Short mmCIF file of C-alpha atoms and ligand atoms in Angstrom, two decimals:
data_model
loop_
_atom_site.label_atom_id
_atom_site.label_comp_id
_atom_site.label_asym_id
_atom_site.label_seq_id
_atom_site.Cartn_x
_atom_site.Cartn_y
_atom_site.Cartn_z
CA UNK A 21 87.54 -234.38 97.01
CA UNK A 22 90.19 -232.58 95.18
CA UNK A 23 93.66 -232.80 96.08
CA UNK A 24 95.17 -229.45 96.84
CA UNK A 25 99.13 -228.56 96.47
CA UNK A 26 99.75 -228.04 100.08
CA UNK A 27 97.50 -231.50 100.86
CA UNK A 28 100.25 -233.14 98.43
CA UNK A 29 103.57 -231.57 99.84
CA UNK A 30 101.83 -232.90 103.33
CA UNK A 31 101.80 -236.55 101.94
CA UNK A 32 105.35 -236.85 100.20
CA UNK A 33 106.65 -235.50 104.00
CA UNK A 34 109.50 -237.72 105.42
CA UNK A 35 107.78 -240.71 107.55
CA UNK A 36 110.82 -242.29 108.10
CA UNK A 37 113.85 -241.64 110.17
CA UNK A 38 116.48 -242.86 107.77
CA UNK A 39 115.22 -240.68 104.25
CA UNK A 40 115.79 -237.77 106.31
CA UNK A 41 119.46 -238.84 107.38
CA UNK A 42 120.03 -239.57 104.01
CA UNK A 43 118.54 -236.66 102.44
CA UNK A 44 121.31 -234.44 105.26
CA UNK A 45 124.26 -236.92 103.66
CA UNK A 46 124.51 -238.28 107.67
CA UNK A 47 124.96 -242.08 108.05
CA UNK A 48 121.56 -243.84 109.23
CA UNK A 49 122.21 -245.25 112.53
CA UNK A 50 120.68 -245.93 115.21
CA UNK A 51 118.27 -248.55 115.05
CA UNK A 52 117.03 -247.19 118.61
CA UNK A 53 115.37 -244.78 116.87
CA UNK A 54 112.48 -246.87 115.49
CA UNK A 55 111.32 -247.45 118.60
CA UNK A 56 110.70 -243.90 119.04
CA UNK A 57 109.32 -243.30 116.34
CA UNK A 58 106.82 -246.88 116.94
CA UNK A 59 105.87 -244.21 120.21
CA UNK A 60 105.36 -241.17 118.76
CA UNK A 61 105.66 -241.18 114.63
CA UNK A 62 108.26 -239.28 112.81
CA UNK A 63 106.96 -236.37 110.40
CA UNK A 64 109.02 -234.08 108.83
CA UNK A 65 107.89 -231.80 105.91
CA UNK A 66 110.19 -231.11 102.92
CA UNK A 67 109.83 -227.51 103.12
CA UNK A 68 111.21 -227.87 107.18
CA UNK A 69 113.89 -230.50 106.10
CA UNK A 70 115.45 -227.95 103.18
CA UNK A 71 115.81 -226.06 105.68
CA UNK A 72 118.65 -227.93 107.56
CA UNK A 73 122.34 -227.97 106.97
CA UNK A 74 123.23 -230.63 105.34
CA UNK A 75 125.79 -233.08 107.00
CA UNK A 76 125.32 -232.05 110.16
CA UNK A 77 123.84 -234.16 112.92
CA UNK A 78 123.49 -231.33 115.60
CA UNK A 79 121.60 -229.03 113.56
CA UNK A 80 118.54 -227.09 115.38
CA UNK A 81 115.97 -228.17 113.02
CA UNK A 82 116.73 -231.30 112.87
CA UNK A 83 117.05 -231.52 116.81
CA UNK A 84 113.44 -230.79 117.38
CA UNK A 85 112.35 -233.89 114.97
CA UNK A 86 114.96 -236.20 114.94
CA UNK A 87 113.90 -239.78 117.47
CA UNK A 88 116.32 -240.13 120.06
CA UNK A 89 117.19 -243.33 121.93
CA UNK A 90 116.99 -240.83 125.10
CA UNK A 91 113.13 -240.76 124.71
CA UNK A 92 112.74 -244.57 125.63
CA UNK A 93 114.38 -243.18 129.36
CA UNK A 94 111.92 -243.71 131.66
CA UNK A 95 112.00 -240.44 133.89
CA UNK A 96 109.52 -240.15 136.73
CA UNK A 97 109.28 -236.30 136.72
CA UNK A 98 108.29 -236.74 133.35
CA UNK A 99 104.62 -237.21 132.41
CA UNK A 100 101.99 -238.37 129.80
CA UNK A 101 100.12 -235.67 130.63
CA UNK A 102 101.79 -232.79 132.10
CA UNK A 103 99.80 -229.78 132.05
CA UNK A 104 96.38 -231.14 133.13
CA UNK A 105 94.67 -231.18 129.97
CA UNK A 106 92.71 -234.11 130.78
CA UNK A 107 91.50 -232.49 133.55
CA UNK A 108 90.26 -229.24 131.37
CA UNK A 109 88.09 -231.02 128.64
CA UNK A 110 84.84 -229.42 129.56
CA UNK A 111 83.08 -230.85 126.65
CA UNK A 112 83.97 -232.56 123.19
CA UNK A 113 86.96 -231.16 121.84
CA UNK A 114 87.04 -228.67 124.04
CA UNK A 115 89.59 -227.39 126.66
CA UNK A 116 88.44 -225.15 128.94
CA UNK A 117 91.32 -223.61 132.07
CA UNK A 118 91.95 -220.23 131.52
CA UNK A 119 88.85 -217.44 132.14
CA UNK A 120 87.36 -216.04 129.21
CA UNK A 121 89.12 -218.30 126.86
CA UNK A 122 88.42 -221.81 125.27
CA UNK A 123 90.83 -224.02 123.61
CA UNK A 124 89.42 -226.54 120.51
CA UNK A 125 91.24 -229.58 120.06
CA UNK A 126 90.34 -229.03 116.28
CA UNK A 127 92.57 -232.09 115.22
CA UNK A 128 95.31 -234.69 116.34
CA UNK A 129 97.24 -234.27 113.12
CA UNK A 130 100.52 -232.15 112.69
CA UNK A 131 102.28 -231.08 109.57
CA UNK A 132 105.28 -232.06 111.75
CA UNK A 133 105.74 -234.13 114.72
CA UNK A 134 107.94 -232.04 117.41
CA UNK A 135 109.96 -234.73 119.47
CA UNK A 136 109.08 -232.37 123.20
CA UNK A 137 105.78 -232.27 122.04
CA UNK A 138 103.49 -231.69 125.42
CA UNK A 139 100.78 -233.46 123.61
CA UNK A 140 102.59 -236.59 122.74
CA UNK A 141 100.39 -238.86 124.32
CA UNK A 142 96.85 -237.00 124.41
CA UNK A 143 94.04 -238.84 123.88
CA UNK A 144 92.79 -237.07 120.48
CA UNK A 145 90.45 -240.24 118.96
CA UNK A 146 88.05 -239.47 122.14
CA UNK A 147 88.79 -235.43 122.66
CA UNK A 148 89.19 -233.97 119.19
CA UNK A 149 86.09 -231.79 117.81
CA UNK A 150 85.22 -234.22 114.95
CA UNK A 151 82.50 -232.71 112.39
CA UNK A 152 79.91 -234.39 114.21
CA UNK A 153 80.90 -233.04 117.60
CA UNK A 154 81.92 -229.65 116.16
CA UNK A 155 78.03 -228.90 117.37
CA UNK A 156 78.19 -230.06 121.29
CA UNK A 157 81.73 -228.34 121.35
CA UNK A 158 80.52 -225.04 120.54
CA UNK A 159 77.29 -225.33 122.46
CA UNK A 160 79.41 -225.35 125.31
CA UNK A 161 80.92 -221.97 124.24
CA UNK A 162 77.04 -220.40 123.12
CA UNK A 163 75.98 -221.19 127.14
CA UNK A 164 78.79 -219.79 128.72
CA UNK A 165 78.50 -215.71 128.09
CA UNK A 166 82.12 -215.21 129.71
CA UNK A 167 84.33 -216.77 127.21
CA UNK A 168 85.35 -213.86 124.80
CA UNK A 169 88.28 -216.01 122.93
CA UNK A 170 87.94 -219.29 121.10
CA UNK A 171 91.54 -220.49 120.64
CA UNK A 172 91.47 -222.84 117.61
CA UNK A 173 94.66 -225.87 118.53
CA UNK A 174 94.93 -229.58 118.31
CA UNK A 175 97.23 -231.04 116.68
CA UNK A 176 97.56 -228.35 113.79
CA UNK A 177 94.30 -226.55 112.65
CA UNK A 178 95.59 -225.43 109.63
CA UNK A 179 95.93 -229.27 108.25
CA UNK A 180 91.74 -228.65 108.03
CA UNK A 181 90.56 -227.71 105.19
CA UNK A 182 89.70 -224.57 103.88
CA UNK A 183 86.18 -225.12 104.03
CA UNK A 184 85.64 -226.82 107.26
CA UNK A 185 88.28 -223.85 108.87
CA UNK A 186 85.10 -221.34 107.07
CA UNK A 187 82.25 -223.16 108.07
CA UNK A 188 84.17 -223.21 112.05
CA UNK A 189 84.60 -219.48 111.82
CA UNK A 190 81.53 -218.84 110.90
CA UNK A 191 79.67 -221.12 113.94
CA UNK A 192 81.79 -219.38 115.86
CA UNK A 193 81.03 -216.13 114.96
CA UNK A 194 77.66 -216.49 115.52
CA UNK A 195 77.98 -216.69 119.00
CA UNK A 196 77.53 -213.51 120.17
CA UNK A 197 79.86 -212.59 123.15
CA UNK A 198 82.70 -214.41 121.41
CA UNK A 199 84.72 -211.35 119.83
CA UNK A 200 87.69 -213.31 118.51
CA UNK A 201 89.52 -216.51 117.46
CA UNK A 202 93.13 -217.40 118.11
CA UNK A 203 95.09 -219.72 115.70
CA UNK A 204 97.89 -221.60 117.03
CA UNK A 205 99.75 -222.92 114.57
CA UNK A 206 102.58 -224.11 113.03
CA UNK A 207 101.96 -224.47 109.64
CA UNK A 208 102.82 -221.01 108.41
CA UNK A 209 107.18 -221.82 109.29
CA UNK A 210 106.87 -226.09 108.62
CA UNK A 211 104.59 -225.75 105.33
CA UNK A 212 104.36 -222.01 103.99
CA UNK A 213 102.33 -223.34 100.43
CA UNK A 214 99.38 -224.15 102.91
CA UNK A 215 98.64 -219.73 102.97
CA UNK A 216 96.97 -219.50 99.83
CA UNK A 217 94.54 -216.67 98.75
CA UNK A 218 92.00 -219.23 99.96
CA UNK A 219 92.83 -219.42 103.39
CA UNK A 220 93.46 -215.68 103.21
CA UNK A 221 89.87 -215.17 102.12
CA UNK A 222 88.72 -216.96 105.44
CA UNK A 223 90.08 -214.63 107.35
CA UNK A 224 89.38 -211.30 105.50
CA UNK A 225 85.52 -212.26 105.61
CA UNK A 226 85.00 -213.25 108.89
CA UNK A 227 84.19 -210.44 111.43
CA UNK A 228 85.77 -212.13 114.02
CA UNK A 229 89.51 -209.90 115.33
CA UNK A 230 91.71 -212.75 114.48
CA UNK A 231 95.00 -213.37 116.14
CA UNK A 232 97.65 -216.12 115.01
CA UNK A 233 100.59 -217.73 117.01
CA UNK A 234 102.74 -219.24 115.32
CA UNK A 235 105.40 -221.63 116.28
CA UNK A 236 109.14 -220.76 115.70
CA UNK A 237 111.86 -222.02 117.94
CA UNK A 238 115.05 -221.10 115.93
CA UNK A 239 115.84 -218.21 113.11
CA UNK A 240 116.86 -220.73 110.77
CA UNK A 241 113.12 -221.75 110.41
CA UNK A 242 112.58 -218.58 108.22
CA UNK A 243 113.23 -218.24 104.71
CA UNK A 244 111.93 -215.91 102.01
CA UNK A 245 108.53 -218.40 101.85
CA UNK A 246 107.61 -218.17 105.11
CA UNK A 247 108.15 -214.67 105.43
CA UNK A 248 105.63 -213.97 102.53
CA UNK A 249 103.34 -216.35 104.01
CA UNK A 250 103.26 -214.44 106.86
CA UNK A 251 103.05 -211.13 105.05
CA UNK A 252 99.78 -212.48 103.55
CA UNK A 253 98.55 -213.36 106.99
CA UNK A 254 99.14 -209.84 108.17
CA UNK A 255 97.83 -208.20 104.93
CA UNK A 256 94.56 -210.54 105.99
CA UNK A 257 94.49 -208.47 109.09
CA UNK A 258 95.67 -211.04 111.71
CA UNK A 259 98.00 -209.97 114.38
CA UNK A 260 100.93 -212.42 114.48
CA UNK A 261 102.09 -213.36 117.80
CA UNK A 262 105.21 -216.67 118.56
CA UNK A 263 105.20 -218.89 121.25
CA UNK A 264 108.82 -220.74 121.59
CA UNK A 265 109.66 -223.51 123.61
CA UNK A 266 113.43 -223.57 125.06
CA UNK A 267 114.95 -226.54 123.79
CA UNK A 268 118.33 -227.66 125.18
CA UNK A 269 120.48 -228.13 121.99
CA UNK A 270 118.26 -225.97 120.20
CA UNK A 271 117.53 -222.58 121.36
CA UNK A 272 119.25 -222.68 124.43
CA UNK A 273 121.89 -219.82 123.94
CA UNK A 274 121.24 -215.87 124.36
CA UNK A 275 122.50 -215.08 120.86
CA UNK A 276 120.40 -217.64 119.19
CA UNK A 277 117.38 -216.36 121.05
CA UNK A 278 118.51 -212.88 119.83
CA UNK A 279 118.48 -213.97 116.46
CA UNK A 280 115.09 -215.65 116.68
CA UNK A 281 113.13 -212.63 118.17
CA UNK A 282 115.16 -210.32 115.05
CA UNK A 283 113.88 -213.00 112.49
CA UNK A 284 110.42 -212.73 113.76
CA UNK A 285 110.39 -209.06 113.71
CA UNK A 286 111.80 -209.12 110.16
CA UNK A 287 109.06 -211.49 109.69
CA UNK A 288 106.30 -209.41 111.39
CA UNK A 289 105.63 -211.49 113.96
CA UNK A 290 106.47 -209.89 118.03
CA UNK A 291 107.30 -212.70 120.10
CA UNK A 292 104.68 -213.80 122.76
CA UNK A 293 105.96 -216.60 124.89
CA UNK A 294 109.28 -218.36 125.85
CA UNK A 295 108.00 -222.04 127.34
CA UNK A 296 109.81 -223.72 129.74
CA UNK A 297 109.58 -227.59 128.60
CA UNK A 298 106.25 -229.03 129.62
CA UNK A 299 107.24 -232.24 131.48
CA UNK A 300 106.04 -234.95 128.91
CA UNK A 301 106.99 -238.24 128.94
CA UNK A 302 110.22 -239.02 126.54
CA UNK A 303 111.43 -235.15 126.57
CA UNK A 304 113.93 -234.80 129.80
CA UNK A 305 116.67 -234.57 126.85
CA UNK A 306 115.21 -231.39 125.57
CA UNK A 307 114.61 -229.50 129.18
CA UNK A 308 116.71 -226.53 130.19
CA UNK A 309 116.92 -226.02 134.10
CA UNK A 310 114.88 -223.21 135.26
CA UNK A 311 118.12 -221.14 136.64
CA UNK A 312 119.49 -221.48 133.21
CA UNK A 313 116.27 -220.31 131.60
CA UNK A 314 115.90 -217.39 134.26
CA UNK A 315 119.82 -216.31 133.53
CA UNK A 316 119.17 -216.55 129.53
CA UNK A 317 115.70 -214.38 130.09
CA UNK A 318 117.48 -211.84 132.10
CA UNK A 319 120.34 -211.49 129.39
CA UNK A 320 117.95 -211.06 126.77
CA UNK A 321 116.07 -208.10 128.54
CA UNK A 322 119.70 -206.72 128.86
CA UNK A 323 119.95 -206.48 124.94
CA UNK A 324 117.12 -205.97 123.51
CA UNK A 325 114.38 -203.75 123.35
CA UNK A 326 111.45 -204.46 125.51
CA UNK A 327 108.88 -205.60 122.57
CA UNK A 328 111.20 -208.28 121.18
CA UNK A 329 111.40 -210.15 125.05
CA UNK A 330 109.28 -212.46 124.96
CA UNK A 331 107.24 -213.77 128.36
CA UNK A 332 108.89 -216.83 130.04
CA UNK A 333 106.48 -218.82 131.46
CA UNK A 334 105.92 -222.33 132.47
CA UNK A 335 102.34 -224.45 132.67
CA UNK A 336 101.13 -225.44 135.97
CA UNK A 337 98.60 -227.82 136.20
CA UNK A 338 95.60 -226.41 137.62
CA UNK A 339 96.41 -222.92 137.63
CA UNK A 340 94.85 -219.88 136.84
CA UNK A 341 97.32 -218.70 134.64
CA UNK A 342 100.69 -219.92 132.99
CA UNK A 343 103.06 -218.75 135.48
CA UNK A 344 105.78 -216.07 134.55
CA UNK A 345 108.97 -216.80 135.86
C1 PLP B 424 97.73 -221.84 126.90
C2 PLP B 424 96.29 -222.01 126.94
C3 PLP B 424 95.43 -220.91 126.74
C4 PLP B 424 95.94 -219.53 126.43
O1 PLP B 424 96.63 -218.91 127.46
P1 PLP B 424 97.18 -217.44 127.24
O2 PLP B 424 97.96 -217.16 128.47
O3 PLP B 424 96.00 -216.56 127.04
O4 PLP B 424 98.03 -217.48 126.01
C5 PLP B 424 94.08 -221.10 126.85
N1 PLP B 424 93.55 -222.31 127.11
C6 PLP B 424 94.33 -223.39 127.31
C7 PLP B 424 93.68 -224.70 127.61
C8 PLP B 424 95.72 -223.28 127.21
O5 PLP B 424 96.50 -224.36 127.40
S1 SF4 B 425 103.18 -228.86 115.83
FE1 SF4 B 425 102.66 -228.48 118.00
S2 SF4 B 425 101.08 -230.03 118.49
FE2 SF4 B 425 102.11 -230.68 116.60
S3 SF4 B 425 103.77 -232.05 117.28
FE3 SF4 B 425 104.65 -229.99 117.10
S4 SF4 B 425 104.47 -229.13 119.18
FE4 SF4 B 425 103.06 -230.90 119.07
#
């Protein structure tokens, strides 16, 4: 199979701590951080790295990628799985909690490996929707005439191929009471070459509504390629939501959640959701107390208009809905 440009940028990504530090001009220290990174493997793509400022350690990109000796801290709050998604896989590669909606673990693989990543430690080699269990997955979906939404996550879908993305859409719009697919994703801010026309094209000829979250926790993760990425997406017809997570030493600050729901606009894109931290094991250094979080929401609602709030909510194991704080 051919090699395409975006497949390449994805392989010369930083695998190792230490390029990265060197590519910012910091010092490569910590040999701490290995170990981290033997528990959950460091990925960074180029694209996401230029991004950065050089020289400086406590940048908000870099944050949310960098290993952290602080992740070996056993914390027992702090969980392998913390949302329950064990619990919801209601067939292969399939996540089923929420009515009306099912979630496809379409892959384990990232563009970019998020240090508070809730799915750290999932189990993908037994629960992700491989080719040959793409069939049994969506069976599942055919026999049950409530679910309206197939939400297509993992891991990143967009690291699929093109043509297995096509041949997925169009399975899925087959089924009949399924009306539309949602794309989380967050390939469109860490790798903008991987919209092409190609991927466009997917989306313009399925009849499926298609909606697309993507992933943005900071303004600094736009530049002028993501934005036309996006503008692609949106000339494709899909309605571009963001999910954020609130990252202590990221996002943490009202003006730098201003700036992110003004980027996002500028980009497009109306935010969607403001996640408290999920609880996973090797995170506690990223989690922002729930009075803090409830203060920052409330000053946010104080300056800015209603559509650029987005929801805070938290996941709660077993219930019916993520909870809005
Ligand atoms: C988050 C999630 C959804 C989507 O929930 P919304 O509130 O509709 O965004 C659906 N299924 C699963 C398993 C989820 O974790
Ligand atoms: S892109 Fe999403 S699934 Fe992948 S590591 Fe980051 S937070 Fe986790």
């Amino acid at each position: 199979m051919q090699t395409l440009p975006w497949q390449n940028e994805l392989l010369d990504s930083f695998t190792q701590p230490e390029d990265l530090l060197d590519y910012l001009a910091l010092p490569s220290d910590g040999l701490a951080r290995y170990e981290a990174s033997e528990r959950f493997p460091f990925r960074v793509t180029r694209s996401y790295a230029s991004r950065m400022e050089q020289g400086n350690i406590e940048d908000p990109l870099l944050r949310q990628v960098l290993p952290l000796t602080e992740e070996m801290t056993y914390h027992p709050d702090y969980l392998a799985d913390p949302v329950g998604d064990r619990e919801a896989i209601a067939a292969p590669g399939v996540l089923y909690k929420y009515r009306g909606r099912a979630l496809l673990i379409t892959t384990g693989s990232c563009a970019i490996n998020c240090r508070f990543c809730f799915r750290r430690e999932f189990p993908y080699h037994q629960s992700q929707l491989t080719k040959q269990r793409e069939n049994e997955g969506l069976a599942y979906i055919a026999n049950d005439s409530t679910i309206r939404e197939v939400i297509l996550s993992g891991g990143d879908p967009l690291v699929l191929r093109d043509e297995r993305l096509n041949v997925l859409l169009q399975k899925i719009a087959a089924i009949p009471h399924v009306a539309r697919v949602r794309i989380h994703t967050r390939l469109p801010i860490v790798l903008p070459s991987r919209i092409t026309a190609k991927f466009t094209q997917c989306l313009t000829r399925t009849q499926l509504q298609i909606v697309m979250v993507i992933h943005a926790n900071h303004a600094n993760e736009f530049d002028d390629k993501v934005r036309a990425g996006l503008a692609e997406l949106r000339r494709a017809g899909a309605t571009l939501l963001n999910q954020s997570v609130l990252l202590k030493g990221v996002n943490d600050r009202t003006q730098t959640l201003m700036e992110l729901s003004e980027a996002l606009l500028q980009a497009g894109v109306l935010p969607y959701y403001l996640h408290l931290l999920d609880k996973a094991s090797g995170t506690a250094h990223f989690d922002v107390p729930l009075q803090e979080a409830a203060l920052l929401h409330r000053a946010l609602r104080e300056r800015l208009p209603g559509y650029l709030v987005p929801r805070l909510v938290r996941e709660q194991a077993g219930a019916p809905y993520k909870i809005m704080v």
